[in-house]
PDB file of C-alpha atoms in Angstrom:
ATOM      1  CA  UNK H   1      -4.530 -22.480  19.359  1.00 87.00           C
ATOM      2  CA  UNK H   2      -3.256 -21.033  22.812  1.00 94.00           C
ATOM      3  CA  UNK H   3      -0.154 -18.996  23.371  1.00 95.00           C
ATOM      4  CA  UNK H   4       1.026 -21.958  25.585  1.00 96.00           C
ATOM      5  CA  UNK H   5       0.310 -24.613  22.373  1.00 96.00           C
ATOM      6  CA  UNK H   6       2.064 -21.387  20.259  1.00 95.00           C
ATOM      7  CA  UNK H   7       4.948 -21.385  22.067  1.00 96.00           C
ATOM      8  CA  UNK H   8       5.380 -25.267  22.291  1.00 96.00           C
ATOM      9  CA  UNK H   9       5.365 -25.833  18.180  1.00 96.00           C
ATOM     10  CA  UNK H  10       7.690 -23.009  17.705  1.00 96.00           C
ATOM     11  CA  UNK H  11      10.063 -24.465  20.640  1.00 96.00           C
ATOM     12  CA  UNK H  12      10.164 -27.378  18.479  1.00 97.00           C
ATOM     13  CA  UNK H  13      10.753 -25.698  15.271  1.00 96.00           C
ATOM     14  CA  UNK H  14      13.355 -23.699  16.996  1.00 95.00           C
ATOM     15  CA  UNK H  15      15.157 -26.457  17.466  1.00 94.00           C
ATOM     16  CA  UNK H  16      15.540 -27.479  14.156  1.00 95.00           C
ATOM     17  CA  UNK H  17      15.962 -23.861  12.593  1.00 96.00           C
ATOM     18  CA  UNK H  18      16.391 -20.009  13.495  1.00 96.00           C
ATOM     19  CA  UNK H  19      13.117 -18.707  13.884  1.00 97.00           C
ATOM     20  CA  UNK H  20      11.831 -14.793  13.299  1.00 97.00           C
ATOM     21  CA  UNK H  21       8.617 -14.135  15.083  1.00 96.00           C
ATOM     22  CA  UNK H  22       5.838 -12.031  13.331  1.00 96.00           C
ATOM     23  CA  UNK H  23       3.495  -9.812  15.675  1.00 96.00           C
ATOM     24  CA  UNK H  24       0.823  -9.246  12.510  1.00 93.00           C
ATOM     25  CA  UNK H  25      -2.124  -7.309  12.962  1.00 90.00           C
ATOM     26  CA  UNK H  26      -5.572  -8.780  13.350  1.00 87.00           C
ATOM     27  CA  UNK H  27      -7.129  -6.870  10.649  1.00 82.00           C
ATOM     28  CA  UNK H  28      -5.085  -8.836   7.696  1.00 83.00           C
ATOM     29  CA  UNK H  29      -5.164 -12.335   9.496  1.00 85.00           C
ATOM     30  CA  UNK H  30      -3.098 -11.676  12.421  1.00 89.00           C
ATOM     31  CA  UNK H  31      -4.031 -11.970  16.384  1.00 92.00           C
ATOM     32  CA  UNK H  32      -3.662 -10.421  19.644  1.00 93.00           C
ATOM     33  CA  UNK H  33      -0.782 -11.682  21.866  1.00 95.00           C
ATOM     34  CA  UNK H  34       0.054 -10.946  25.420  1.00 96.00           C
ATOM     35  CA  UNK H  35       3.226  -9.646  26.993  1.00 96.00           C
ATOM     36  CA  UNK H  36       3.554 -12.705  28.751  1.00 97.00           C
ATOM     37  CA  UNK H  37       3.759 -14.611  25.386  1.00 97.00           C
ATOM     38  CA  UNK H  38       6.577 -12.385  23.991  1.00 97.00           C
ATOM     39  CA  UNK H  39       8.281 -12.132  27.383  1.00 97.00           C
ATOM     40  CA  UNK H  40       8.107 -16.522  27.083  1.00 97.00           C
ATOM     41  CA  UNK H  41       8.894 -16.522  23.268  1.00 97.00           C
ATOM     42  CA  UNK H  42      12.363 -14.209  23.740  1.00 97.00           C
ATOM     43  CA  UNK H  43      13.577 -16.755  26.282  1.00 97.00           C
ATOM     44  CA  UNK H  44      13.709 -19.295  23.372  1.00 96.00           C
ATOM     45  CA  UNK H  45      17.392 -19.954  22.057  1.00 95.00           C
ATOM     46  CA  UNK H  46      16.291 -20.308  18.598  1.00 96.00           C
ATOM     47  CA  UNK H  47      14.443 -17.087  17.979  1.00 97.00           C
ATOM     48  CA  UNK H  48      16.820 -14.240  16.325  1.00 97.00           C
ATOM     49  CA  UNK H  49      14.386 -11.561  15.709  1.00 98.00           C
ATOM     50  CA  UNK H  50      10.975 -10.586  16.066  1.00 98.00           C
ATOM     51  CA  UNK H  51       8.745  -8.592  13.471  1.00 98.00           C
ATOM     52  CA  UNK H  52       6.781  -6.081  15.155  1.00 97.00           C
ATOM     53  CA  UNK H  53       4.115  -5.643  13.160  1.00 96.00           C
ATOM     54  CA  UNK H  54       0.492  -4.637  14.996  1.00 96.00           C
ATOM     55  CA  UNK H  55       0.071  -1.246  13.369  1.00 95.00           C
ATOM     56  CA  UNK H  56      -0.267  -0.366  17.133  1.00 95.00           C
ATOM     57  CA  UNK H  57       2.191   1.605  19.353  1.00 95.00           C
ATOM     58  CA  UNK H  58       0.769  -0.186  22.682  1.00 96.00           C
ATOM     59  CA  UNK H  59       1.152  -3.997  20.983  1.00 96.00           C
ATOM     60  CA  UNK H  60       4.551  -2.858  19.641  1.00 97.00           C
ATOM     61  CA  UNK H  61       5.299  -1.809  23.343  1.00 96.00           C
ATOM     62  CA  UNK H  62       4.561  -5.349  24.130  1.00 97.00           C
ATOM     63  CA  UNK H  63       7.243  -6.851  21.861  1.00 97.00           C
ATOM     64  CA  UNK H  64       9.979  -4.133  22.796  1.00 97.00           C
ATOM     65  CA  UNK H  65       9.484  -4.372  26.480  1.00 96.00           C
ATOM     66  CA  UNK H  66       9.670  -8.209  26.589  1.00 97.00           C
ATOM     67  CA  UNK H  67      12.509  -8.253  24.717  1.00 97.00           C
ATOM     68  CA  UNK H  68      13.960  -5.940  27.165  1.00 96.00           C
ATOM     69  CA  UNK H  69      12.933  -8.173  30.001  1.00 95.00           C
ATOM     70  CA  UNK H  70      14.598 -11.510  28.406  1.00 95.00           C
ATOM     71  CA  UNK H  71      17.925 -12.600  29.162  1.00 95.00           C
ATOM     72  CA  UNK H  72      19.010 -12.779  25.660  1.00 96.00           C
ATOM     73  CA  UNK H  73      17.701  -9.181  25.005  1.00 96.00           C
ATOM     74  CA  UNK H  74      21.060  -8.829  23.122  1.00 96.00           C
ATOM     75  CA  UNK H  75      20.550 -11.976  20.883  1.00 97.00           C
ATOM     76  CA  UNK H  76      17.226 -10.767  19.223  1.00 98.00           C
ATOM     77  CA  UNK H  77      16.865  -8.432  16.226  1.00 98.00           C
ATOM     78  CA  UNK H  78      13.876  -6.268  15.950  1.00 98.00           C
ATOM     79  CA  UNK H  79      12.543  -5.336  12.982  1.00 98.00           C
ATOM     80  CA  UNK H  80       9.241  -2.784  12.049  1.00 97.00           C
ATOM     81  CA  UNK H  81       6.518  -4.265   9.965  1.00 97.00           C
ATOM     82  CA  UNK H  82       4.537  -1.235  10.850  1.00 97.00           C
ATOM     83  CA  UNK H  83       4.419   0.314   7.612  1.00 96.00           C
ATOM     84  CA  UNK H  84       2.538   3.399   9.448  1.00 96.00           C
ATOM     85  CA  UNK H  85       4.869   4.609  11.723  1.00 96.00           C
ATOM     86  CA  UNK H  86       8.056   3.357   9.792  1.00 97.00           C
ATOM     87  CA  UNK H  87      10.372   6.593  10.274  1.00 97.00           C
ATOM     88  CA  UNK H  88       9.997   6.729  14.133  1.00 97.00           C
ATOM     89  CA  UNK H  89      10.162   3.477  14.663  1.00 97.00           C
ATOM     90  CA  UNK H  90      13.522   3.366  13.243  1.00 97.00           C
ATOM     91  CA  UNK H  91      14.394   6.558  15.016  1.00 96.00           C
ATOM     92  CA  UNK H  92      13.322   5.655  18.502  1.00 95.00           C
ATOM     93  CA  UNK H  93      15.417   4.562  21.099  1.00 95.00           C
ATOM     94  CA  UNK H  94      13.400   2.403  23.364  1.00 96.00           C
ATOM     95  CA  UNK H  95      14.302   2.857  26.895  1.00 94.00           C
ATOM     96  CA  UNK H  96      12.701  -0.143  29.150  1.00 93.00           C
ATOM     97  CA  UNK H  97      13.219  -0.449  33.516  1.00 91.00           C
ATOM     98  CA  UNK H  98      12.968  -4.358  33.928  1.00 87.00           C
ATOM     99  CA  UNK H  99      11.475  -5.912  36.908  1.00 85.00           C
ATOM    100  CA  UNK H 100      14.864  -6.061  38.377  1.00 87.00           C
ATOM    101  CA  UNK H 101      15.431  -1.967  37.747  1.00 90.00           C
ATOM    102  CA  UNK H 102      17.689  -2.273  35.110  1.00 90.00           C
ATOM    103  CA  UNK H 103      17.055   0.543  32.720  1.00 95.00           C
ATOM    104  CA  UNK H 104      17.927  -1.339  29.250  1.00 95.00           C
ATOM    105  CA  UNK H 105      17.701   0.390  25.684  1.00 96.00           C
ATOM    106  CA  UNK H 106      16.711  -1.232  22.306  1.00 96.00           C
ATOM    107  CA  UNK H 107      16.725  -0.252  18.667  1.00 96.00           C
ATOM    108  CA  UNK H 108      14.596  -1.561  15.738  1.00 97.00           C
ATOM    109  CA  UNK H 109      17.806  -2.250  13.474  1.00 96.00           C
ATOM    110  CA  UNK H 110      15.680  -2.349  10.417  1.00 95.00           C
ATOM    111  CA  UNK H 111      12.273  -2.803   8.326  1.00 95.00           C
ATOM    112  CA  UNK H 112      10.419  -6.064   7.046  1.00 95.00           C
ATOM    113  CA  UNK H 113       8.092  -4.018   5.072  1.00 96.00           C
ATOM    114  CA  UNK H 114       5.010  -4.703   2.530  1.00 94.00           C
ATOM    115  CA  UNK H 115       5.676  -0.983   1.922  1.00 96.00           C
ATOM    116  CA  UNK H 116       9.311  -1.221   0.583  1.00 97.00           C
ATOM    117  CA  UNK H 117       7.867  -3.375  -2.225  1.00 96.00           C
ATOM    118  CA  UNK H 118       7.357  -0.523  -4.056  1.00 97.00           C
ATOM    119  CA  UNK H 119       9.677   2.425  -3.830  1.00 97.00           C
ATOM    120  CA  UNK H 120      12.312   0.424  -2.793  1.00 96.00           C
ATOM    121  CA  UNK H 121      15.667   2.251  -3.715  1.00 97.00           C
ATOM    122  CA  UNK H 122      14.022   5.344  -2.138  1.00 97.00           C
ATOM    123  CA  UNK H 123      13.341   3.293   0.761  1.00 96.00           C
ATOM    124  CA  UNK H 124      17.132   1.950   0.940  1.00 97.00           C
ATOM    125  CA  UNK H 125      18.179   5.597   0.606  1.00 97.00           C
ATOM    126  CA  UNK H 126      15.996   6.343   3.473  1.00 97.00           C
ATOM    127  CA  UNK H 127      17.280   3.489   5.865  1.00 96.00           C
ATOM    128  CA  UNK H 128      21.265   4.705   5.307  1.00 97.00           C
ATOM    129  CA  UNK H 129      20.009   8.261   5.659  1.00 97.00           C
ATOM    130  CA  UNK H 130      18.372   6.802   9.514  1.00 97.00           C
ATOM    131  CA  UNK H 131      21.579   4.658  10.167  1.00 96.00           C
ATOM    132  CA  UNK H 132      24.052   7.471   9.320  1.00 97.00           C
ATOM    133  CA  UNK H 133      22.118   9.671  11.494  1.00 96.00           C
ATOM    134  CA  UNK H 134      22.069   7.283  14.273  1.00 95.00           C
ATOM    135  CA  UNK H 135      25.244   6.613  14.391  1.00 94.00           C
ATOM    136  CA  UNK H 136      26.351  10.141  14.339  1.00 95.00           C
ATOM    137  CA  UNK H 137      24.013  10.635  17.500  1.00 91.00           C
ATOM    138  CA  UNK H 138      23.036  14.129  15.600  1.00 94.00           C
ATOM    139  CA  UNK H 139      19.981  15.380  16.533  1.00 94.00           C
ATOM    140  CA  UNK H 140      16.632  14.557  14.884  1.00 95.00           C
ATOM    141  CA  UNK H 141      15.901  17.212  12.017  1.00 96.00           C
ATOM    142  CA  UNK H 142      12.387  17.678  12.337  1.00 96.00           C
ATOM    143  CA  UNK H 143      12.156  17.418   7.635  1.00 96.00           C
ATOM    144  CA  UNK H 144      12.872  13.575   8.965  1.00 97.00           C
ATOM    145  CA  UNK H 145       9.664  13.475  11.155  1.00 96.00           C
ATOM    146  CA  UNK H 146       7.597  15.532   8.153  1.00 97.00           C
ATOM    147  CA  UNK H 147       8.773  13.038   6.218  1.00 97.00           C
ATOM    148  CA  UNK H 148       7.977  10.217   7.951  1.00 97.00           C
ATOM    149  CA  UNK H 149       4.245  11.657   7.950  1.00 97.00           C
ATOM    150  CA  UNK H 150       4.025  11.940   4.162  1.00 98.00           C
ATOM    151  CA  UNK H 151       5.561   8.029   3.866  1.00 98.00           C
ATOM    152  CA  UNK H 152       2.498   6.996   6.222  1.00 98.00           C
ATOM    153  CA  UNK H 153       0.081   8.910   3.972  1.00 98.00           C
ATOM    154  CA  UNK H 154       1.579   7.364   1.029  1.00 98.00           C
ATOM    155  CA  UNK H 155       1.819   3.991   2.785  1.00 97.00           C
ATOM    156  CA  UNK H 156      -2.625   4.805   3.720  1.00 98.00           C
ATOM    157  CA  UNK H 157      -3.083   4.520  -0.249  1.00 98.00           C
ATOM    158  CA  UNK H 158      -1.371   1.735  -1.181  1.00 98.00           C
ATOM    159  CA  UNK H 159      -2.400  -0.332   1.534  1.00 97.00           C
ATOM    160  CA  UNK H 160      -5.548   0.807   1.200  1.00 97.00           C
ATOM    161  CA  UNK H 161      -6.277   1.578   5.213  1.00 96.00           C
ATOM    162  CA  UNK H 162      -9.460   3.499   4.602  1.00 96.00           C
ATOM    163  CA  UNK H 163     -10.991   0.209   3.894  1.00 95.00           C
ATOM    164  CA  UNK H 164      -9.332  -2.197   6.168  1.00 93.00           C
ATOM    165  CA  UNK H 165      -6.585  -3.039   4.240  1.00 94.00           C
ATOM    166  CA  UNK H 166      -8.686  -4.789   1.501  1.00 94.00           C
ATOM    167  CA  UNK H 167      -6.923  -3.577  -1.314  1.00 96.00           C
ATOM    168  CA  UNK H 168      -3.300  -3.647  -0.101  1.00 95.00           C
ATOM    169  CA  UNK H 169      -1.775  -6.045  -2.430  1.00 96.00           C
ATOM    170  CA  UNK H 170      -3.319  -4.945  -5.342  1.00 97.00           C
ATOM    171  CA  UNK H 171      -2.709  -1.463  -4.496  1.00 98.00           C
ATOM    172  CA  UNK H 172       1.317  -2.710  -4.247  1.00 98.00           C
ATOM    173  CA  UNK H 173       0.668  -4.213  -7.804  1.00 98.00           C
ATOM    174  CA  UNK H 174      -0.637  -1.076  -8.731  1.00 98.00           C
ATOM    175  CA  UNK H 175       2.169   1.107  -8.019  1.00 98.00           C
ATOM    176  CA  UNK H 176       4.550  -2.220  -9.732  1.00 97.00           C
ATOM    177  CA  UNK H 177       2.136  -2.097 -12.594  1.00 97.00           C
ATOM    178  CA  UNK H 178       2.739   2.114 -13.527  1.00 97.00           C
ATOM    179  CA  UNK H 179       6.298   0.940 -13.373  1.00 97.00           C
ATOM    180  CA  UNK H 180       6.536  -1.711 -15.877  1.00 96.00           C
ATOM    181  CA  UNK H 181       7.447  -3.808 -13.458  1.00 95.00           C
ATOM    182  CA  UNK H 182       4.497  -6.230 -13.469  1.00 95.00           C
ATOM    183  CA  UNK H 183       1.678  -6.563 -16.566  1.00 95.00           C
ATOM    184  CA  UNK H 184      -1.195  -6.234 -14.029  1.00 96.00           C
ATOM    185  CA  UNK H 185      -2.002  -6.053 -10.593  1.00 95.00           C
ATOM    186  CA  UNK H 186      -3.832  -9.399 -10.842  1.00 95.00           C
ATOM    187  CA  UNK H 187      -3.725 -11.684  -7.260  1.00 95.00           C
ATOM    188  CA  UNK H 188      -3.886 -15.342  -6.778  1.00 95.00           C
ATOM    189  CA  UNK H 189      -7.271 -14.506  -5.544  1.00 94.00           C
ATOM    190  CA  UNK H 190      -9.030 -13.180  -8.937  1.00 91.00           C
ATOM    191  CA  UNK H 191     -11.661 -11.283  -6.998  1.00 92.00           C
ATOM    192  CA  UNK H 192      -8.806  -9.021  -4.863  1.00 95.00           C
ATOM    193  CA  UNK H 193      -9.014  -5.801  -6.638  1.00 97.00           C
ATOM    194  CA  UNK H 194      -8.985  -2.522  -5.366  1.00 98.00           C
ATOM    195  CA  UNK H 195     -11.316  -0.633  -3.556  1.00 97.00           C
ATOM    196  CA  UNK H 196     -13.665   2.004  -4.714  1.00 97.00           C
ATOM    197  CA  UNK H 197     -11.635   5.037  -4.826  1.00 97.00           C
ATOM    198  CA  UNK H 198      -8.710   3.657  -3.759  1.00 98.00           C
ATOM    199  CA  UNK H 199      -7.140   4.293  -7.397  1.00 98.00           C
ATOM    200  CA  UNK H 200      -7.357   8.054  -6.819  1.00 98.00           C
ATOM    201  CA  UNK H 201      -5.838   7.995  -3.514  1.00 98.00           C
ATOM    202  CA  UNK H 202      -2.669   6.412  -5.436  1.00 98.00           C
ATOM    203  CA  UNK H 203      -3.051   9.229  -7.936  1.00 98.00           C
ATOM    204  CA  UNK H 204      -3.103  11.866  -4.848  1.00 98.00           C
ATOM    205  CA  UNK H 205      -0.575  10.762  -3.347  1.00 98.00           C
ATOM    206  CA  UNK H 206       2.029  10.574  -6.677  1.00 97.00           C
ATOM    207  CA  UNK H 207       1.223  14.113  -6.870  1.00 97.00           C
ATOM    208  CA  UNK H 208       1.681  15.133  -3.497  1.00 98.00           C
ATOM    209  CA  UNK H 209       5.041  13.572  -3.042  1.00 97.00           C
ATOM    210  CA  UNK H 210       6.792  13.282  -5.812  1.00 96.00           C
ATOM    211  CA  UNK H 211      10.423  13.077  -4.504  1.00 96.00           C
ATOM    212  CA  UNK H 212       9.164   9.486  -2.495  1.00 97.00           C
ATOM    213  CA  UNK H 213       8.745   7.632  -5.768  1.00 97.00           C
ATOM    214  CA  UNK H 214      12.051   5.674  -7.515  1.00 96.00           C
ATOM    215  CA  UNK H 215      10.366   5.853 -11.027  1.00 97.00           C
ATOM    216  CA  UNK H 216      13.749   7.498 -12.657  1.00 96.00           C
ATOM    217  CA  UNK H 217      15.573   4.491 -10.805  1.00 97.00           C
ATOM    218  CA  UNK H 218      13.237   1.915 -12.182  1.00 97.00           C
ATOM    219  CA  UNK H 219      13.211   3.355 -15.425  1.00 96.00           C
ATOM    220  CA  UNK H 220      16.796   3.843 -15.637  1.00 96.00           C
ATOM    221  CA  UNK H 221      17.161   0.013 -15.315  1.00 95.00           C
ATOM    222  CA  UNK H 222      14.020  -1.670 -16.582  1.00 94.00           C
ATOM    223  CA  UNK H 223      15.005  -2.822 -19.875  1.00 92.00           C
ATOM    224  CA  UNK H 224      17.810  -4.659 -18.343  1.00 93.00           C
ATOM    225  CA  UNK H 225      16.323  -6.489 -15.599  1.00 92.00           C
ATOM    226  CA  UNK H 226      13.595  -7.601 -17.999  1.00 88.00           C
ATOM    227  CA  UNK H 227      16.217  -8.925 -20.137  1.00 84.00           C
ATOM    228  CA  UNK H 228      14.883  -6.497 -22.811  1.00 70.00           C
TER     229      UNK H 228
END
């Protein structure tokens, strides 16, 4: 449907219930949207947050500088759903001059992330490690920005980005699966598997960066949350 028909249903489900909007990349089902449709779709009283997810730094632009624009720039909540660029987006500062020439700044507060599926305490360590620092209004250590580059090569296995993203979720159920946290990496869709050499790109990048995985952590508490 149109961006004008897309912002008239979720008007109308905004009414009813707080809304978050997704920005999701065309490549796993998502579509192209326009400034003007973000700039319209902030101005809504029931949105609360938007996930900016395009794997694009131009798209996620969009979002941030619409937001910016919007009277109720303080009212919405951005989160990243780019799992490729998920340490500097939660870094930047995003520094906006409206069409009015107020110069307005906005923060992603947090992450909506296929990535943190796996991970995940390391990823929650990671997050208060970003906040702290933030709020401290240290500078940057550049081992944050390194690091940030190994999580997006980590990130390019599991989701499987040499090959459009075909194997993402069962490269997430792979990663669950060496775990013990899940029997297989089976998917609703029995022909999802994933792609040819995809396997040793997992394998690569366990032995390139060891100190991202939480394997101790899940370990440490397996038994118990399987009720073993």
């Amino acid at each position: 449907c149109s961006e004008a028909e897309l912002i008239r249903r979720t008007e109308a489900i905004s009414a009813v219930l707080p809304v978050c909007g997704f920005y999701l990349q065309p490549s796993v089902g998502g579509r192209r949207l326009s400034f003007a449709f973000w700039r319209e779709l902030a101005e809504l009283p029931g949105v609360k947050a938007i996930k900016i997810a395009p794997f694009n730094r131009y798209q996620t632009l969009d979002v941030v500088r619409a937001v910016c624009e919007s009277s109720r720039r303080d009212d919405i909540a951005l989160y990243t759903g780019n799992d490729d660029n998920i340490v500097a987006d939660l870094l930047t500062v995003y520094q906006c001059r409206t069409a009015a020439g107020e110069m307005v700044e906005k923060r992603i507060v947090g992450g909506l992330l296929g990535h943190w599926a796996v991970w995940t305490s390391k990823a929650v360590e990671l997050l208060e490690e970003i906040i702290a620092l933030r709020e401290s209004g240290a500078p940057i250590p550049s081992e944050l920005l390194t690091r940030g580059i190994r999580i997006t090569d980590a990130n390019a296995a599991f989701f499987d980005a040499a090959n459009g993203f075909k194997g993402c979720l069962p490269g997430i159920h792979e990663v669950l699966r060496r775990q013990g946290l899940l029997a297989g990496r089976w998917c609703l869709d029995p022909e999802e598997e994933l792609s040819p050499g995809q396997i040793e790109e997992i394998d690569r990048v366990y032995r390139a960066y060891p100190d991202l995985n939480d394997d101790p952590f899940v370990q440490a508490g397996l038994q118990q949350w399987l009720g073993q």
